[in-house]
Amino acid sequence: MDLKFNFIYIVEHDVKNFFKYKWWLAGLISMNIADIAILALIFNNIITRFQYFNFVLPGITVGALFASAFAIGREINMELRRMIHHYLLSLPISKNEIIFGRIISGGIRGVMYMSPFLIINIVYYYLLETTLNWNIILLSLVILSILSLGISSLSISMAASTKSFDLYVTLRGLFYFVLLFCSTIFYPIQILDTLPQPIPLIAMYNPVTHGTDILRSALTNKTPAIQNILYAIIFSTAFIIIGAIVYSKTIQRT
């Protein structure tokens, strides 16, 4: 058996595990569909300056990516509190393969869950007779996949650095709220700039903002801004490195 590819077993386990949370998934799907079918349509009829539905549909898609990739931290924290990682370390799988596998599986889960919403976006914009550039859409998908790995790693680092379940739940809720709502998922950056600091500052550097803007550009046949691509890649890479280091040190010392 080639140990270099044993991380695939970790990925397979985590991806299968994702679909065991049926009620959590049902709640998440219901929330995303409600955002599209209720929130987007209602605000589309209230806002007169631009088509809010067209604006928020890509945002909800990136929000779905964020929520599903972020969920891996809950399992990691539970495993560490119950010492299940000792069992993982006893398997003929190296520590680095375990870490690599967890980050990859979190990222894959984000992209998998996002995919149906991305298809809805593509079909919707196609029906609007928007000229779709498949090269740009493919580029945005690659960037969003990297972003999904970064969000997964951020969640893992947070889960691995908190021993208390109460503290973990508090931090998870705080990060979830800040990264999701201090971004351009639901509001244009011009609106966020009118709010008190640090909201505009967080929105400006929030990788979720840049992922959302990249998808919006791709669906409207515009090449994503280079600063959006760079910010998304740089922050995601930093999260991946930090997540790998924190998770490695935690499972090594406990």
XYZ file of C-alpha atoms in Angstrom:
254
model
C 0.000 0.000 0.000
C 1.382 3.377 -0.989
C 1.260 5.580 2.104
C 1.552 8.758 0.020
C -2.066 8.387 -1.062
C -3.626 7.214 2.198
C -5.148 10.638 2.730
C -7.782 9.469 0.220
C -9.269 7.221 2.938
C -9.600 10.230 5.245
C -11.260 12.206 2.452
C -13.626 9.328 1.673
C -14.572 8.998 5.353
C -15.236 12.717 5.822
C -17.231 13.118 2.606
C -19.445 10.141 3.508
C -19.772 11.487 7.039
C -21.019 14.810 5.673
C -24.176 13.165 4.338
C -24.919 11.491 7.683
C -25.974 14.835 9.129
C -29.328 14.655 7.377
C -31.189 17.085 9.618
C -28.343 19.603 9.567
C -28.224 19.367 5.778
C -32.004 19.676 5.551
C -31.829 22.841 7.660
C -28.989 24.310 5.585
C -30.707 23.533 2.281
C -33.973 24.996 3.585
C -32.176 28.166 4.684
C -30.456 28.618 1.302
C -33.642 27.948 -0.661
C -35.553 30.360 1.615
C -32.870 32.989 0.958
C -33.408 32.575 -2.790
C -37.186 32.090 -2.884
C -38.202 34.558 -0.158
C -35.466 37.046 0.791
C -34.134 37.604 -2.740
C -37.575 37.982 -4.342
C -38.947 40.267 -1.612
C -35.954 42.608 -1.671
C -35.914 42.487 -5.467
C -39.381 44.069 -5.429
C -38.393 46.643 -2.797
C -35.069 47.804 -4.247
C -35.433 49.906 -7.374
C -31.821 50.864 -8.094
C -30.725 47.459 -9.372
C -31.848 43.847 -9.751
C -31.282 42.557 -6.227
C -32.155 38.965 -7.194
C -29.343 38.942 -9.766
C -27.016 40.420 -7.151
C -27.755 38.087 -4.245
C -28.023 34.776 -6.145
C -24.213 34.393 -6.559
C -23.822 35.622 -2.962
C -26.060 32.875 -1.594
C -24.022 30.362 -3.622
C -20.757 31.457 -1.996
C -22.554 31.534 1.369
C -23.500 27.872 0.808
C -19.836 27.091 0.052
C -18.769 28.855 3.244
C -21.309 27.105 5.527
C -20.573 23.591 4.249
C -16.765 23.978 4.234
C -16.863 25.537 7.709
C -18.745 22.526 9.139
C -15.622 20.300 9.241
C -14.458 22.103 12.393
C -17.368 20.748 14.414
C -16.231 17.157 13.773
C -12.561 17.947 14.442
C -13.386 19.595 17.777
C -15.576 16.661 18.824
C -12.815 14.167 17.908
C -10.201 16.070 19.886
C -12.403 16.367 22.979
C -13.192 12.629 22.868
C -9.581 11.651 21.971
C -10.747 9.934 18.783
C -7.658 11.314 17.022
C -5.603 8.714 18.947
C -7.395 6.057 16.938
C -6.642 7.901 13.694
C -2.959 8.139 14.628
C -2.868 4.394 15.330
C -3.854 3.644 11.722
C -1.184 3.059 9.044
C -1.690 6.645 7.915
C 0.870 9.332 8.613
C 0.034 12.447 10.608
C 0.588 14.641 7.558
C -1.774 12.493 5.508
C -4.445 12.887 8.194
C -4.012 16.675 8.240
C -3.926 16.925 4.452
C -6.967 14.645 4.166
C -9.044 16.693 6.627
C -8.297 19.972 4.824
C -9.032 18.438 1.401
C -12.264 16.779 2.564
C -13.538 20.029 4.108
C -12.837 21.828 0.840
C -14.475 19.122 -1.269
C -17.589 19.204 0.922
C -17.861 22.950 0.347
C -17.596 22.620 -3.442
C -19.966 19.629 -3.544
C -22.667 21.414 -1.583
C -22.230 24.612 -3.596
C -22.412 22.874 -7.010
C -26.247 22.656 -7.353
C -26.521 26.368 -6.494
C -23.789 27.185 -9.011
C -25.731 25.281 -11.688
C -28.864 27.284 -10.786
C -26.822 30.479 -11.255
C -25.507 29.372 -14.651
C -28.968 28.333 -15.887
C -30.525 31.557 -14.582
C -27.954 33.810 -16.229
C -28.161 31.739 -19.427
C -31.941 32.283 -19.488
C -31.263 36.009 -19.072
C -29.369 35.663 -22.355
C -26.113 36.595 -20.664
C -23.117 35.567 -22.719
C -21.280 33.108 -20.518
C -17.526 32.784 -20.881
C -16.756 29.230 -19.779
C -13.062 29.954 -19.327
C -13.880 32.690 -16.815
C -16.446 30.478 -15.064
C -13.862 27.683 -14.843
C -11.335 30.157 -13.412
C -13.865 31.291 -10.787
C -14.559 27.648 -9.886
C -10.831 27.035 -9.343
C -10.556 30.125 -7.110
C -13.685 29.124 -5.178
C -12.228 25.631 -4.667
C -9.091 27.199 -3.162
C -11.301 29.434 -1.030
C -13.205 26.356 0.164
C -9.900 24.791 1.283
C -9.038 28.013 3.111
C -12.396 28.159 4.921
C -12.083 24.489 5.848
C -8.593 25.153 7.245
C -9.761 28.197 9.200
C -12.478 26.091 10.795
C -9.998 23.299 11.603
C -7.508 25.707 13.210
C -10.270 27.203 15.367
C -11.554 23.760 16.381
C -8.052 22.498 17.202
C -7.065 25.522 19.291
C -10.062 25.467 21.675
C -10.370 22.756 24.336
C -13.622 24.045 25.806
C -16.733 23.131 23.830
C -18.510 26.303 25.016
C -15.608 28.483 23.858
C -15.506 26.666 20.526
C -19.239 27.156 19.940
C -18.928 30.852 20.822
C -15.966 31.399 18.486
C -17.626 29.388 15.716
C -20.753 31.537 15.943
C -18.700 34.755 16.030
C -16.541 33.852 13.003
C -19.563 32.518 11.128
C -21.522 35.722 11.709
C -18.646 38.111 10.932
C -17.371 36.386 7.786
C -20.842 35.752 6.384
C -22.528 39.080 7.071
C -19.522 41.444 6.880
C -19.120 40.529 3.236
C -20.734 41.356 -0.087
C -22.955 38.268 -0.041
C -26.094 40.251 0.794
C -25.053 43.891 0.372
C -22.902 45.864 -2.097
C -19.577 47.123 -0.744
C -20.903 50.711 -1.110
C -23.542 49.963 1.551
C -21.031 48.326 3.881
C -18.732 51.362 3.521
C -21.426 53.562 5.093
C -21.511 51.450 8.280
C -19.276 52.102 11.328
C -15.786 50.622 11.544
C -14.603 47.887 11.681
C -17.382 46.533 9.408
C -16.086 48.179 6.167
C -12.516 47.127 7.011
C -13.550 43.500 7.614
C -15.625 43.496 4.426
C -12.697 44.835 2.410
C -10.312 42.059 3.499
C -12.865 39.305 4.024
C -11.983 36.451 1.610
C -15.708 35.653 1.316
C -16.180 39.120 -0.206
C -13.562 38.417 -2.847
C -14.950 34.955 -3.617
C -18.431 36.430 -4.055
C -17.201 39.250 -6.301
C -15.253 36.751 -8.429
C -18.381 34.645 -9.036
C -20.491 37.743 -9.798
C -17.945 38.891 -12.369
C -17.777 35.442 -13.981
C -21.570 35.177 -14.336
C -21.759 38.585 -16.005
C -18.981 37.747 -18.466
C -16.420 39.986 -16.798
C -12.871 38.983 -15.968
C -12.554 38.982 -12.161
C -10.471 41.822 -10.747
C -6.896 40.791 -10.064
C -7.106 42.100 -6.476
C -10.091 39.804 -5.830
C -8.135 36.799 -7.088
C -4.980 37.698 -5.173
C -6.797 38.368 -1.882
C -8.794 35.125 -2.147
C -5.664 33.048 -2.873
C -3.409 34.775 -0.321
C -5.893 34.542 2.543
C -6.827 30.959 1.663
C -3.164 29.921 1.509
C -2.515 31.576 4.873
C -5.519 29.783 6.413
C -4.333 26.434 4.992
C -0.828 26.854 6.454
C -2.141 28.011 9.843
C -4.764 25.257 9.945
C -2.186 22.557 9.152
C 0.263 23.836 11.802
C -2.355 24.236 14.572
C -3.965 20.845 13.880
C -0.555 19.156 13.703
C 0.620 20.606 17.028
C -2.687 19.752 18.732
C -2.798 16.080 17.759
C 0.908 15.766 18.552
C 0.667 16.975 22.149
C -2.697 15.490 23.214
